[in-house]
Coordinates of C-alpha atoms in Angstrom, one line a residue:
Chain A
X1 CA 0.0 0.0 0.0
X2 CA 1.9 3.2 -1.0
X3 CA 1.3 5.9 1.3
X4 CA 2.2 9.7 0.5
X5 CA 5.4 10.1 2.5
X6 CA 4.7 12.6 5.4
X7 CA 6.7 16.2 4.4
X8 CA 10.3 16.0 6.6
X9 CA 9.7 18.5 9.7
X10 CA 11.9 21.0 8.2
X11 CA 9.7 21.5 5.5
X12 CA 6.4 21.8 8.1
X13 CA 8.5 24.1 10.8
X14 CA 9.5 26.6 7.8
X15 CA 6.2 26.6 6.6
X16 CA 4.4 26.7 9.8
X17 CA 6.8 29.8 10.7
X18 CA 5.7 31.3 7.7
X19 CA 2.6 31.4 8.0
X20 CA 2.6 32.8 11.4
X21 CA 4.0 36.0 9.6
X22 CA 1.1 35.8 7.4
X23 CA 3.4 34.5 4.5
X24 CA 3.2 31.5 2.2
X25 CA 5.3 29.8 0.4
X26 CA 4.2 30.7 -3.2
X27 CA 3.6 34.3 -2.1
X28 CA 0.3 34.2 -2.4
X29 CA -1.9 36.3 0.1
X30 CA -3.8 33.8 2.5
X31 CA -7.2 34.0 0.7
X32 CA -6.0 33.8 -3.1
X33 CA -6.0 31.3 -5.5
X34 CA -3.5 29.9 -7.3
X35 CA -4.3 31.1 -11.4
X36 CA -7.4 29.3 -12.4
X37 CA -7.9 28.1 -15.6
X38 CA -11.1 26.6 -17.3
X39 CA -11.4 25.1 -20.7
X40 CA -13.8 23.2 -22.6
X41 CA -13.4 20.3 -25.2
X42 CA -14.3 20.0 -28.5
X43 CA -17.3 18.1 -27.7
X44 CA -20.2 19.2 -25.5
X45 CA -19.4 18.4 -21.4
X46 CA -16.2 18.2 -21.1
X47 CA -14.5 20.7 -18.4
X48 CA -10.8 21.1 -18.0
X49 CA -9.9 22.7 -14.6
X50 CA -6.7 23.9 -13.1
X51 CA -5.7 25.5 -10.3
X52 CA -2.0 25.5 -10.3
X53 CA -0.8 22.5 -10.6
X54 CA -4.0 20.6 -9.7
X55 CA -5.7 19.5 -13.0
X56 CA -9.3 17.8 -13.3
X57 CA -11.2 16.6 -15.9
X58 CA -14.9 16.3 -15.8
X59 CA -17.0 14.5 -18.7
X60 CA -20.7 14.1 -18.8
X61 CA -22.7 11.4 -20.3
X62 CA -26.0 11.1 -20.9
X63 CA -27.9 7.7 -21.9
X64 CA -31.5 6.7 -21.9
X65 CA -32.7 4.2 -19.4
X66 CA -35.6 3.2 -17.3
X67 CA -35.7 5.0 -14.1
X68 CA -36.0 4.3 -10.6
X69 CA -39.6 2.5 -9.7
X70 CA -39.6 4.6 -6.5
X71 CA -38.9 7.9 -8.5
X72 CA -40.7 7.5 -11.8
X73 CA -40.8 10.6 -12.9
X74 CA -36.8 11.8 -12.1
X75 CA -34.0 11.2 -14.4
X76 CA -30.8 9.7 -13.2
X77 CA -28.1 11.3 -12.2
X78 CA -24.8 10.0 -11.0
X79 CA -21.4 11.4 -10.2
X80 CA -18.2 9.0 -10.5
X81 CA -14.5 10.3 -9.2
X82 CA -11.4 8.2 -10.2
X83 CA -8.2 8.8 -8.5
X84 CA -5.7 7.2 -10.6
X85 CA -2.2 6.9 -10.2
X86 CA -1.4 9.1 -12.7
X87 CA -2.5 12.1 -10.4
X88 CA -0.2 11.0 -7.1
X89 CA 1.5 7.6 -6.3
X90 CA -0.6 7.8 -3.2
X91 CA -3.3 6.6 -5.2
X92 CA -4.1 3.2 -6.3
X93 CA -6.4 1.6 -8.9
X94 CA -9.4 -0.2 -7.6
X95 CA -8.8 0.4 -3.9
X96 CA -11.1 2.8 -2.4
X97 CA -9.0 5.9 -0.7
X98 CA -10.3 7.7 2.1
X99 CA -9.7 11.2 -0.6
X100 CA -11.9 9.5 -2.8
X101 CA -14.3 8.9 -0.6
X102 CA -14.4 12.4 0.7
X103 CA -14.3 13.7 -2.6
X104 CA -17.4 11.9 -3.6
X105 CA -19.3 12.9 -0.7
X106 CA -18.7 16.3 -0.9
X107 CA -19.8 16.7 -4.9
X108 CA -22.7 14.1 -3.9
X109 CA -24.0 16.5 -1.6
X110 CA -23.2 19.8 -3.1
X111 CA -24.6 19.2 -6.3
X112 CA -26.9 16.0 -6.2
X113 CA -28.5 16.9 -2.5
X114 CA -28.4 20.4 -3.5
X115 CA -30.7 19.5 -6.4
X116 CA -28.6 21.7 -8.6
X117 CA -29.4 19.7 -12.1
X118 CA -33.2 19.3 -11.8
X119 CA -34.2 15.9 -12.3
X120 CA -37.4 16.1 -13.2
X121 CA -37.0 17.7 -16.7
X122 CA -34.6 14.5 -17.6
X123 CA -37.8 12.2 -17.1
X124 CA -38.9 11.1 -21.3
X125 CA -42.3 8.9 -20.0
X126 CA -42.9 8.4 -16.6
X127 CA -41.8 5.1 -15.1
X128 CA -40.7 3.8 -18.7
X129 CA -37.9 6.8 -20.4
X130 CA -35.7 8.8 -19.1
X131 CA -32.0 9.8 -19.2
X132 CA -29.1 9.2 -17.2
X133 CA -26.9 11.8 -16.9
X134 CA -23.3 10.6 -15.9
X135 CA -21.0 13.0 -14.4
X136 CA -17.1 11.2 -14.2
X137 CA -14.4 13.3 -12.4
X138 CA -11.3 12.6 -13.6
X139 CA -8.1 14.3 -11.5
X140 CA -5.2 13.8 -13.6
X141 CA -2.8 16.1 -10.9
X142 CA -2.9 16.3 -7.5
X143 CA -1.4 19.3 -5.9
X144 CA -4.0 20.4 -3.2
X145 CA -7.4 21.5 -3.2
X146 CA -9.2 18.5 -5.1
X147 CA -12.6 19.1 -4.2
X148 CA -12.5 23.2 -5.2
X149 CA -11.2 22.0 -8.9
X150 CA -13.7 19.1 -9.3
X151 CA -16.3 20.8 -7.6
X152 CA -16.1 23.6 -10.2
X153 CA -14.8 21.7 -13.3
X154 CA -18.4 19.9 -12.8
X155 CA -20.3 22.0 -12.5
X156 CA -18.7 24.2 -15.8
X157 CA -18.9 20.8 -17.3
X158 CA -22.9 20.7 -16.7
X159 CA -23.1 24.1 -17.9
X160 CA -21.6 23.2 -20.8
X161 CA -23.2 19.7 -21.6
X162 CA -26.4 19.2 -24.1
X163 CA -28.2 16.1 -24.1
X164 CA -29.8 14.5 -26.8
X165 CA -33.5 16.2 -28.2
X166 CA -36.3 13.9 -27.7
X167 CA -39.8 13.9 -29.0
X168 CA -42.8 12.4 -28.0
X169 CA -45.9 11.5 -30.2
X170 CA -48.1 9.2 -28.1
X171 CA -46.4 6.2 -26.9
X172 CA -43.3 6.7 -29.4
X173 CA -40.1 8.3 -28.4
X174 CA -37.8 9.6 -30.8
X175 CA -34.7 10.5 -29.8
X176 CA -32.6 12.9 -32.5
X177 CA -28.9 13.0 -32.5
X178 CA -26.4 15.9 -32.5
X179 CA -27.1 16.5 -36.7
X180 CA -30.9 15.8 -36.9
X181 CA -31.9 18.2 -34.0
X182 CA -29.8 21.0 -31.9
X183 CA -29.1 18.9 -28.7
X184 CA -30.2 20.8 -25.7
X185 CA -28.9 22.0 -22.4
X186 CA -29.4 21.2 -19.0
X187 CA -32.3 22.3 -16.3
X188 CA -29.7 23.7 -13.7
X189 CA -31.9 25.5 -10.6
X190 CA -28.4 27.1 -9.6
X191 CA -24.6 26.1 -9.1
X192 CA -23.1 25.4 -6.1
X193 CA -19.1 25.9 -5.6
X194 CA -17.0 24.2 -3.2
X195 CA -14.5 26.4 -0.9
X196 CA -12.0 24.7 1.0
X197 CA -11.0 26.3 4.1
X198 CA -7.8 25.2 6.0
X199 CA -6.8 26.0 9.2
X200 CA -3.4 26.2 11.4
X201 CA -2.4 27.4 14.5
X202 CA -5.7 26.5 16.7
X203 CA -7.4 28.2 13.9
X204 CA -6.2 31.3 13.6
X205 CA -4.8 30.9 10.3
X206 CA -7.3 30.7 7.6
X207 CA -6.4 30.4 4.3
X208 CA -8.0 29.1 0.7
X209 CA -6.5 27.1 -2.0
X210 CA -3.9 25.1 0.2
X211 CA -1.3 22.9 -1.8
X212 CA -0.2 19.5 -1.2
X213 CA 2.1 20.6 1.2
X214 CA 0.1 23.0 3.1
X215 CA -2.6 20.1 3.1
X216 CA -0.5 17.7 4.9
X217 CA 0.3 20.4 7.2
X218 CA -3.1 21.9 8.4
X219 CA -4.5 21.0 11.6
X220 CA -8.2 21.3 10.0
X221 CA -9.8 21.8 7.5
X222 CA -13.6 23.1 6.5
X223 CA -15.6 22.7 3.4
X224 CA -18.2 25.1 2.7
X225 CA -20.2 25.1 -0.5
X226 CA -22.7 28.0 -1.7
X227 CA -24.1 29.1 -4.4
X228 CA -24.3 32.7 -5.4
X229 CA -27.3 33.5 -3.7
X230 CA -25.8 33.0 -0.8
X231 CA -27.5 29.6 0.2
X232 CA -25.3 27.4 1.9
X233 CA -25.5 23.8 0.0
X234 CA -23.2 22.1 2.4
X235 CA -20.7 22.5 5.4
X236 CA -18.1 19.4 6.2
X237 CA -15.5 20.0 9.2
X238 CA -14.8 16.7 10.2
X239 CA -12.9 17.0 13.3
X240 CA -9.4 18.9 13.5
X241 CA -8.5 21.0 15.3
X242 CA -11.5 23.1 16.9
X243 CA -12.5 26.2 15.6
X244 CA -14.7 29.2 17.0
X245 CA -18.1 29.3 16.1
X246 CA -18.0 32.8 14.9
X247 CA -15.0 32.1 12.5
X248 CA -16.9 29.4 10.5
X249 CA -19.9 32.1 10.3
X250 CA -17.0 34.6 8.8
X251 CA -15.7 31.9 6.6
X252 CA -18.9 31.6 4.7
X253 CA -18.7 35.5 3.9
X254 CA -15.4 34.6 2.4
X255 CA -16.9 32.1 0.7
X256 CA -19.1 33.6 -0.8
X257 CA -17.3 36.3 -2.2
X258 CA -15.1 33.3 -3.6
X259 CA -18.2 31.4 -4.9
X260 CA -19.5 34.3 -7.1
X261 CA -15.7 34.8 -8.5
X262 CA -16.4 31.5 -9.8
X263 CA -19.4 31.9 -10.6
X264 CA -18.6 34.9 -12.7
X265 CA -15.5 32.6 -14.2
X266 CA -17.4 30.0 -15.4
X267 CA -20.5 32.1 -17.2
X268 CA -17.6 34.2 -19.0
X269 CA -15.9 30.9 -20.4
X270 CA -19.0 29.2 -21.2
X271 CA -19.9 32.8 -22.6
X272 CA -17.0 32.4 -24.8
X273 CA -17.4 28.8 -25.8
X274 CA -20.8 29.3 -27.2
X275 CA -19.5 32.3 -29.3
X276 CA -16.4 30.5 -30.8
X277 CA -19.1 27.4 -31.8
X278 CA -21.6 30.0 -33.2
X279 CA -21.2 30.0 -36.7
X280 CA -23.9 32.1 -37.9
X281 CA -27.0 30.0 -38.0
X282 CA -27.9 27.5 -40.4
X283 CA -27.6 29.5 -43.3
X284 CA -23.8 30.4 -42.6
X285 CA -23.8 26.8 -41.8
X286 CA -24.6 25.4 -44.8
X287 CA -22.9 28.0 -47.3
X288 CA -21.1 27.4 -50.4
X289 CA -17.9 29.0 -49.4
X290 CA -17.4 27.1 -46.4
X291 CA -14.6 24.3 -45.7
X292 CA -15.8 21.3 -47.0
Chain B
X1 CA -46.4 16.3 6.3
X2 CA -44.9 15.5 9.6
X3 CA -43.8 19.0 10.3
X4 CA -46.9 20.9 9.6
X5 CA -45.3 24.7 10.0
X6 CA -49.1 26.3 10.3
X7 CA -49.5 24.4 13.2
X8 CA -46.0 25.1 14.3
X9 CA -46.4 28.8 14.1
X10 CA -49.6 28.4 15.7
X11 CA -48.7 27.2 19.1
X12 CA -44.6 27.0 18.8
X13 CA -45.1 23.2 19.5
X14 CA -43.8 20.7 17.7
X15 CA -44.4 17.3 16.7
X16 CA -43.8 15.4 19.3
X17 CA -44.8 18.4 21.9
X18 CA -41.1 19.9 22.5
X19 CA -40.8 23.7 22.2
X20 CA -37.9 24.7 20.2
X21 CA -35.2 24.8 22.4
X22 CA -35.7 21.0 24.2
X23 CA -33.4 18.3 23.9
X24 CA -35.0 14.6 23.6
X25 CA -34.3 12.6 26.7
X26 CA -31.1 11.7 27.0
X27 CA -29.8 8.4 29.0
X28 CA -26.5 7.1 29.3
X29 CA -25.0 3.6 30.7
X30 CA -21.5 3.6 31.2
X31 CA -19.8 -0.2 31.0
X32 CA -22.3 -1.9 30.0
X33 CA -20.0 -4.7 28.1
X34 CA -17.4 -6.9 30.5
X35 CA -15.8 -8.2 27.6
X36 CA -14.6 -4.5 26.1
X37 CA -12.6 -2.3 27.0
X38 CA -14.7 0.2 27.2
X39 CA -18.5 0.5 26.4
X40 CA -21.4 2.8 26.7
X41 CA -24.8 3.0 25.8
X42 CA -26.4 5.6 25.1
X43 CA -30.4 7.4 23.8
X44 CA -31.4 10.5 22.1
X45 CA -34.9 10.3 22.4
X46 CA -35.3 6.7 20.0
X47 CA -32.0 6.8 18.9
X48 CA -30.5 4.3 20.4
X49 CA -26.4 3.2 20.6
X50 CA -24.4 0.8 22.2
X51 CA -20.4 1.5 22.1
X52 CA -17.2 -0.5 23.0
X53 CA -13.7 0.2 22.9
X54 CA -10.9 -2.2 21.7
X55 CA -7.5 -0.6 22.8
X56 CA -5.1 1.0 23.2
X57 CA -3.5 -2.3 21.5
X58 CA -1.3 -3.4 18.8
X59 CA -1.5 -2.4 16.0
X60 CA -3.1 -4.7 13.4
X61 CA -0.6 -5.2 10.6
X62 CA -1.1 -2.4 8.0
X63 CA 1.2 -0.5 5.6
X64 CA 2.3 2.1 7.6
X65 CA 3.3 0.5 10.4
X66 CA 6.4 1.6 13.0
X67 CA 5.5 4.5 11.3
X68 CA 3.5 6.7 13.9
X69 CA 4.2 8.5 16.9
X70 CA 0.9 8.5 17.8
X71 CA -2.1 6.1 18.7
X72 CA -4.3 5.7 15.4
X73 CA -8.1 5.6 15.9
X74 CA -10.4 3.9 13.9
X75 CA -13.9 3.6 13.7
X76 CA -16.5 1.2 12.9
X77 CA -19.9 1.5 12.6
X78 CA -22.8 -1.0 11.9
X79 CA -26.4 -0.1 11.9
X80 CA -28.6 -2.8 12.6
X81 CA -31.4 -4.0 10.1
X82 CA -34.0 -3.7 12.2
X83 CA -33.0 -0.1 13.5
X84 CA -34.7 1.7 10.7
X85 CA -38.8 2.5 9.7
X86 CA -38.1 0.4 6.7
X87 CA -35.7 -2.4 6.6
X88 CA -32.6 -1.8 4.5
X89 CA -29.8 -3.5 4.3
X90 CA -26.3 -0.8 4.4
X91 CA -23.2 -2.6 3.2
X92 CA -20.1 -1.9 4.6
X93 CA -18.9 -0.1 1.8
X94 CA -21.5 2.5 1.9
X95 CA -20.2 6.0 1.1
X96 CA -22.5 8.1 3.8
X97 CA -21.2 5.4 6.7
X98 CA -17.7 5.6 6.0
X99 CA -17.9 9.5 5.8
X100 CA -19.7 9.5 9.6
X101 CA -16.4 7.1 10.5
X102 CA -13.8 9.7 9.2
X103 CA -15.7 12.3 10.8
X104 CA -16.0 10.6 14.0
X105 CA -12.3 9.3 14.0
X106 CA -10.8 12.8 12.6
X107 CA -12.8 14.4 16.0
X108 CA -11.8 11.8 18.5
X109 CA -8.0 12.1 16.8
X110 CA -8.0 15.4 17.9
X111 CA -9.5 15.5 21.9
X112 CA -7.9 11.9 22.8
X113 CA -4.2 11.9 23.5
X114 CA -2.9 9.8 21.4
X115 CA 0.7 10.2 21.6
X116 CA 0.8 8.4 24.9
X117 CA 0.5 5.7 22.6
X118 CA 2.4 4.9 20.1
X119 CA 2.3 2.2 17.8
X120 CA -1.1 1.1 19.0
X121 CA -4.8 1.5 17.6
X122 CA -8.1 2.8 19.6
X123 CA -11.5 0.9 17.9
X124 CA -14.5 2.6 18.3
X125 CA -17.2 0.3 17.7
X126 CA -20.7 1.5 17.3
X127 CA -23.6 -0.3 16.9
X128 CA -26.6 1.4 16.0
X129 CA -29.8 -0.3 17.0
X130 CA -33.1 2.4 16.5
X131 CA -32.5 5.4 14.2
X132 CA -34.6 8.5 15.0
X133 CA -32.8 11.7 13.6
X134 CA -29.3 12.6 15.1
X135 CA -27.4 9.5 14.3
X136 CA -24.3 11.1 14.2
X137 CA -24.4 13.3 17.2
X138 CA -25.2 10.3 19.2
X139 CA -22.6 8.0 18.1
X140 CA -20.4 10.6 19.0
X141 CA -21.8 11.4 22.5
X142 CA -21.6 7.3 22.7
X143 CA -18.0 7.6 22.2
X144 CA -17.0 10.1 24.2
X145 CA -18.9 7.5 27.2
X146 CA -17.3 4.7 26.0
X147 CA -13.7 6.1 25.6
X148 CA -13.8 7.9 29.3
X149 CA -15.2 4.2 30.8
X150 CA -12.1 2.6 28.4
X151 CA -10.0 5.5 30.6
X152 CA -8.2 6.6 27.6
X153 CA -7.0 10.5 28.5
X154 CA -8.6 13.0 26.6
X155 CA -8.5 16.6 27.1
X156 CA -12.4 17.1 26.7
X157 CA -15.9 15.6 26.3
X158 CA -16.6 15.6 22.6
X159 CA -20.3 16.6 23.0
X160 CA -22.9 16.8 20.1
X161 CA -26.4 18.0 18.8
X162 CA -28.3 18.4 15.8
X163 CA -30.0 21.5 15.0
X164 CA -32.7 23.0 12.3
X165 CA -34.6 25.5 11.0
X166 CA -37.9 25.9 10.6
X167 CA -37.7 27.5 7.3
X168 CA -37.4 25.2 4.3
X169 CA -34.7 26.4 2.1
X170 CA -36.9 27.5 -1.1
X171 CA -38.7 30.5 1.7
X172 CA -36.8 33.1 2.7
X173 CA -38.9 33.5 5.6
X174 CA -37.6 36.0 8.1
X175 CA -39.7 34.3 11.1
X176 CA -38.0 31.0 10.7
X177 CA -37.0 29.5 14.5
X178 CA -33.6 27.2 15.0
X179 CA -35.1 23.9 16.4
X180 CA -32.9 21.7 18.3
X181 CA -32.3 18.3 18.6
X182 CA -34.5 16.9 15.6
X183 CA -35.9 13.6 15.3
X184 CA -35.8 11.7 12.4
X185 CA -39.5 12.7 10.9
X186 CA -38.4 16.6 11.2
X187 CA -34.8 15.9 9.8
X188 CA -36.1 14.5 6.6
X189 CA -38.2 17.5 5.6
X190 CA -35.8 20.5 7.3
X191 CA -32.5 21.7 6.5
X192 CA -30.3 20.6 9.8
X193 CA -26.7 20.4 11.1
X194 CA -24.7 18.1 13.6
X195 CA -22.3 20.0 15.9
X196 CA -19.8 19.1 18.1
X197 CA -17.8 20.8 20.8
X198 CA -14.8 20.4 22.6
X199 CA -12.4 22.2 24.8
X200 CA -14.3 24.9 26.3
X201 CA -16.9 27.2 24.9
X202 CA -17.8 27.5 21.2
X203 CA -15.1 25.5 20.2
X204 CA -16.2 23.8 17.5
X205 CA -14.8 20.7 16.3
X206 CA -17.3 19.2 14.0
X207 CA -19.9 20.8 11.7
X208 CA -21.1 18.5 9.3
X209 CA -24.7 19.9 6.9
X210 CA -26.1 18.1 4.1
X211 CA -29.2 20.1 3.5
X212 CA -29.8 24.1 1.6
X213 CA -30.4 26.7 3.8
X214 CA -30.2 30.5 3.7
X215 CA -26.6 31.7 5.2
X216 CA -28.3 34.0 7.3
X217 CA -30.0 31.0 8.9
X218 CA -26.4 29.5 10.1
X219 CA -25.9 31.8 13.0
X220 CA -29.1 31.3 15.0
X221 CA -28.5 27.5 14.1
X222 CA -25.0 27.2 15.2
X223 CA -25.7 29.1 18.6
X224 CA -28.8 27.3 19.2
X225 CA -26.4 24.2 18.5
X226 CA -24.1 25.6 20.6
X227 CA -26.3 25.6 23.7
X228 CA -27.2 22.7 22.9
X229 CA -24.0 20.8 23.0
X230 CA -23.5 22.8 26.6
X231 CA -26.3 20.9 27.9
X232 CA -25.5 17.6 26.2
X233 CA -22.2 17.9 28.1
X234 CA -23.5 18.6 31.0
X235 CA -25.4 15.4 30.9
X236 CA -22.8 13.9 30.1
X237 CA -20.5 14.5 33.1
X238 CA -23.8 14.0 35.3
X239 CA -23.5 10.3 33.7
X240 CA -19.4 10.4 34.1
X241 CA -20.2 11.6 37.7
X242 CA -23.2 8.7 38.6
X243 CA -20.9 6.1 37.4
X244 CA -17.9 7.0 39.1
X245 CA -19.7 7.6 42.3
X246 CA -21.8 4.2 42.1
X247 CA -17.9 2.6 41.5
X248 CA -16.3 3.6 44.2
X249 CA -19.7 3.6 46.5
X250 CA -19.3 -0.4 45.8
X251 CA -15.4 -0.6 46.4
X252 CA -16.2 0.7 49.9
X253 CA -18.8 -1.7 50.6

């Protein structure tokens, strides 16, 4: 079982002294992000997230199956993360990892719990069609803050995702592919972002965006996911060090102010995306002069 | 609907008759197992929990061992068929129990003092035997019994509630009350929270929601949750305090 080899105390005492001067490492201020960026395939749903070094991928799916008999008239939706070993030798195929774990949790109940893709409009015929939309997380580097990138490359990656058009005349479903039909996008109700919170020092050190190092350093840590409307969608502090009940309250003013950063990043990429796809219409589209 | 708010706002009762700021009954037994180390069992209202300890002891043979300085706790948790409304069967690989066991073990990690020792392993065993709403916050309140009976040093009682709010998150109703202590009908229709202190006032050291609520709801329902762990501690040194007086009472005699 490979474990991720604890950093050397050196490296934690001159971090740890850093940071009680308010410095880190990288030089970043204690509530900045390392540069984001997002991209987006050349097919619909796919999200490519990094922040720093940390790289996820996130692909949606979607497929037509029968649904649930309890819940006949929702879709499906399901969220699947893979930590292979290509993002840290820590991490090993097939064995469950108490990160992955975590990390499944977290997007389970920040996006699925939240009821940020609505359901509903995924159901074809009640109790017979309906589609399953698969969400798989892919983290291809890890170098701190998984849950932030994959909570945000999958939600851009919903964003950015159009399913299959469907029609329904009487008891026959047709369902039109990509050329027949303009696919269409998602029912979102809102999107909810992930902040990661970790503290030192008894917790009086905040600060966002931690790296692998500063990870395996921090005494605790808090994950706090909103949406822009300031709803809170989720709050996990599992144990750690203790922290005061008025400095979780702050955090989620931070948060927030974090959440609608990305909020704003993701609607100006997806923004962008749609622009560089638009050709013109079908009449551009399908004119002589074009490439063949 | 088992919450019916009108009715709520109309006498501040609710279901099951408790105002807004009552705990369930709570009732502990401390050693309750010979054959453990350490045991407890312990109610919230119909949640029901018996505990035992295995440890300190030797570390079972894992990667990473000769490794540690410092005592490494694990937890396991079974919930019985039966301890549900409907029967369901919960593997052991199911994602929502093994997140309650790192949360659990991450808290205990932190109270317990585990570098007196090293090399060895702490097993929390739970098993859950009636469910009614805070689950969590009673398997840790269990614990904390169990791991003071196993005399395993610890700087504080890990206490822990669960609190709500009346409002459902779609309303952005400015009359909303924090409810404590929910049972298991209210938890499934109101957005809620499990706290846990230790060391001291408002220290938390576990905050765990699942459910949408309005940020401005949070405060009210962490310092509702706040009291609320006070009293639960309290509680829980009156059962500390029976036990060890009933102990050496029998020594005596």
């Amino acid at each position: 079982m490979p474990r991720e080899a604890d950093p050397s105390t050196n490296e934690q005492a001159f971090l740890l002294s850093a940071l009680r001067e308010n410095i880190r490492l990288d030089g970043r201020a204690l509530d900045a992000y390392r540069p984001i960026s997002l991209s987006f395939g050349e097919d619909y749903g796919t999200a490519d997230v990094r922040i720093g070094k940390t790289r996820v991928r996130a692909t949606i799916s979607a497929d037509v199956v029968t649904p649930f008999v309890d819940r006949k008239f929702d879709g499906v939706f399901t969220i699947s993360t893979e930590l292979s070993p290509m993002a840290s030798p820590a991490f090993e195929v097939g064995r469950q990892d108490q990160t992955e774990i975590l990390l499944s949790r977290i997007l389970e109940k920040t996006v699925r719990r939240s009821g940020a893709l609505d359901t509903e409009s995924l159901c074809i015929v009640a109790g017979q069609k309906c589609f399953h939309i698969r969400a798989d997380i892919h983290v291809m580097d890890h170098d701190g803050n998984l849950v932030d990138a994959s909570c945000l490359a999958l939600i851009a990656a919903l964003l950015h995702f159009r399913r299959p058009d469907v029609e329904i005349k009487g008891e026959e479903v047709t369902v039109f592919s990509v050329r027949e039909r303009e696919p269409v996008k998602l029912a979102m109700q809102h999107q909810p972002f992930c902040v990661t919170t970790s503290c030192y020092e008894e917790g009086t050190i905040l600060l966002h965006d931690a790296t692998l190092l500063e990870e395996q350093c921090r005494e605790g840590d808090v994950l706090i996911s909103m949406n822009k409307f300031g709803e809170i969608c989720q709050i996990a502090k599992y144990g750690g060090a203790p922290m005061d009940g008025l400095s979780i309250l702050t955090c989620t003013n931070t948060v927030l102010e974090r959440v609608k950063i990305f909020d704003q990043l993701v609607k100006d990429r997806i923004a962008e995306d749609e622009k560089r796809r638009d050709v013109g219409g079908l009449i551009a589209e399908l004119s002589a002069e074009n490439d063949r | 609907m088992p919450l019916d708010t009108s009715t709520y706002s109309l006498a501040h009762l609710r279901v099951d008759g408790r105002r807004w700021n009552e705990l369930r009954r709570v009732h502990g037994q401390i050693s309750t197992q010979a054959a453990a180390d350490g045991s407890s069992y312990f109610e919230m209202g119909n949640t029901k929990i018996i505990c035992t300890i295995a440890g300190p002891q030797e570390q079972r043979r894992g990667g990473n061992s000769g490794q540690s300085h410092d005592a490494k706790v694990e937890v396991e948790i079974g919930i019985a068929g039966f301890s549900g409304v409907d029967r369901k069967r919960r593997g052991r690989n199911d994602k929502r129990i093994q997140e309650m066991q790192h949360a659990i073990a991450s808290a205990f990690t932190h109270t317990l003092f585990t570098h007196l020792y090293p090399h060895s392993t702490i097993t929390i065993h739970l098993h859950v035997l009636s469910q009614d709403g805070a689950l969590l916050a009673a398997c840790i309140n269990a614990a904390t019994l169990a791991l003071i009976d196993a005399g395993i040093p610890m700087s504080d009682y890990t206490a822990a509630c669960t609190t709500g709010s009346t409002a459902s998150y779609a309303s952005n109703d400015e009359a909303a009350d924090p409810l404590l202590d929910l049972n298991s009908m209210e938890e499934q229709e109101l957005p809620f929270l499990t706290l846990g202190t230790s060391g001291g006032d408002d220290q938390v050291s576990l905050l765990i929601m699942e459910t949408r609520v309005q940020a401005t709801r949070l405060e009210a329902m962490v310092s509702v949750g706040l009291d609320g762990c006070r009293q639960i501690r309290s509680l829980l040194d009156g059962i500390v305090r029976a036990h060890g007086k009933k102990v050496l009472e029998a020594r005596v005699t």
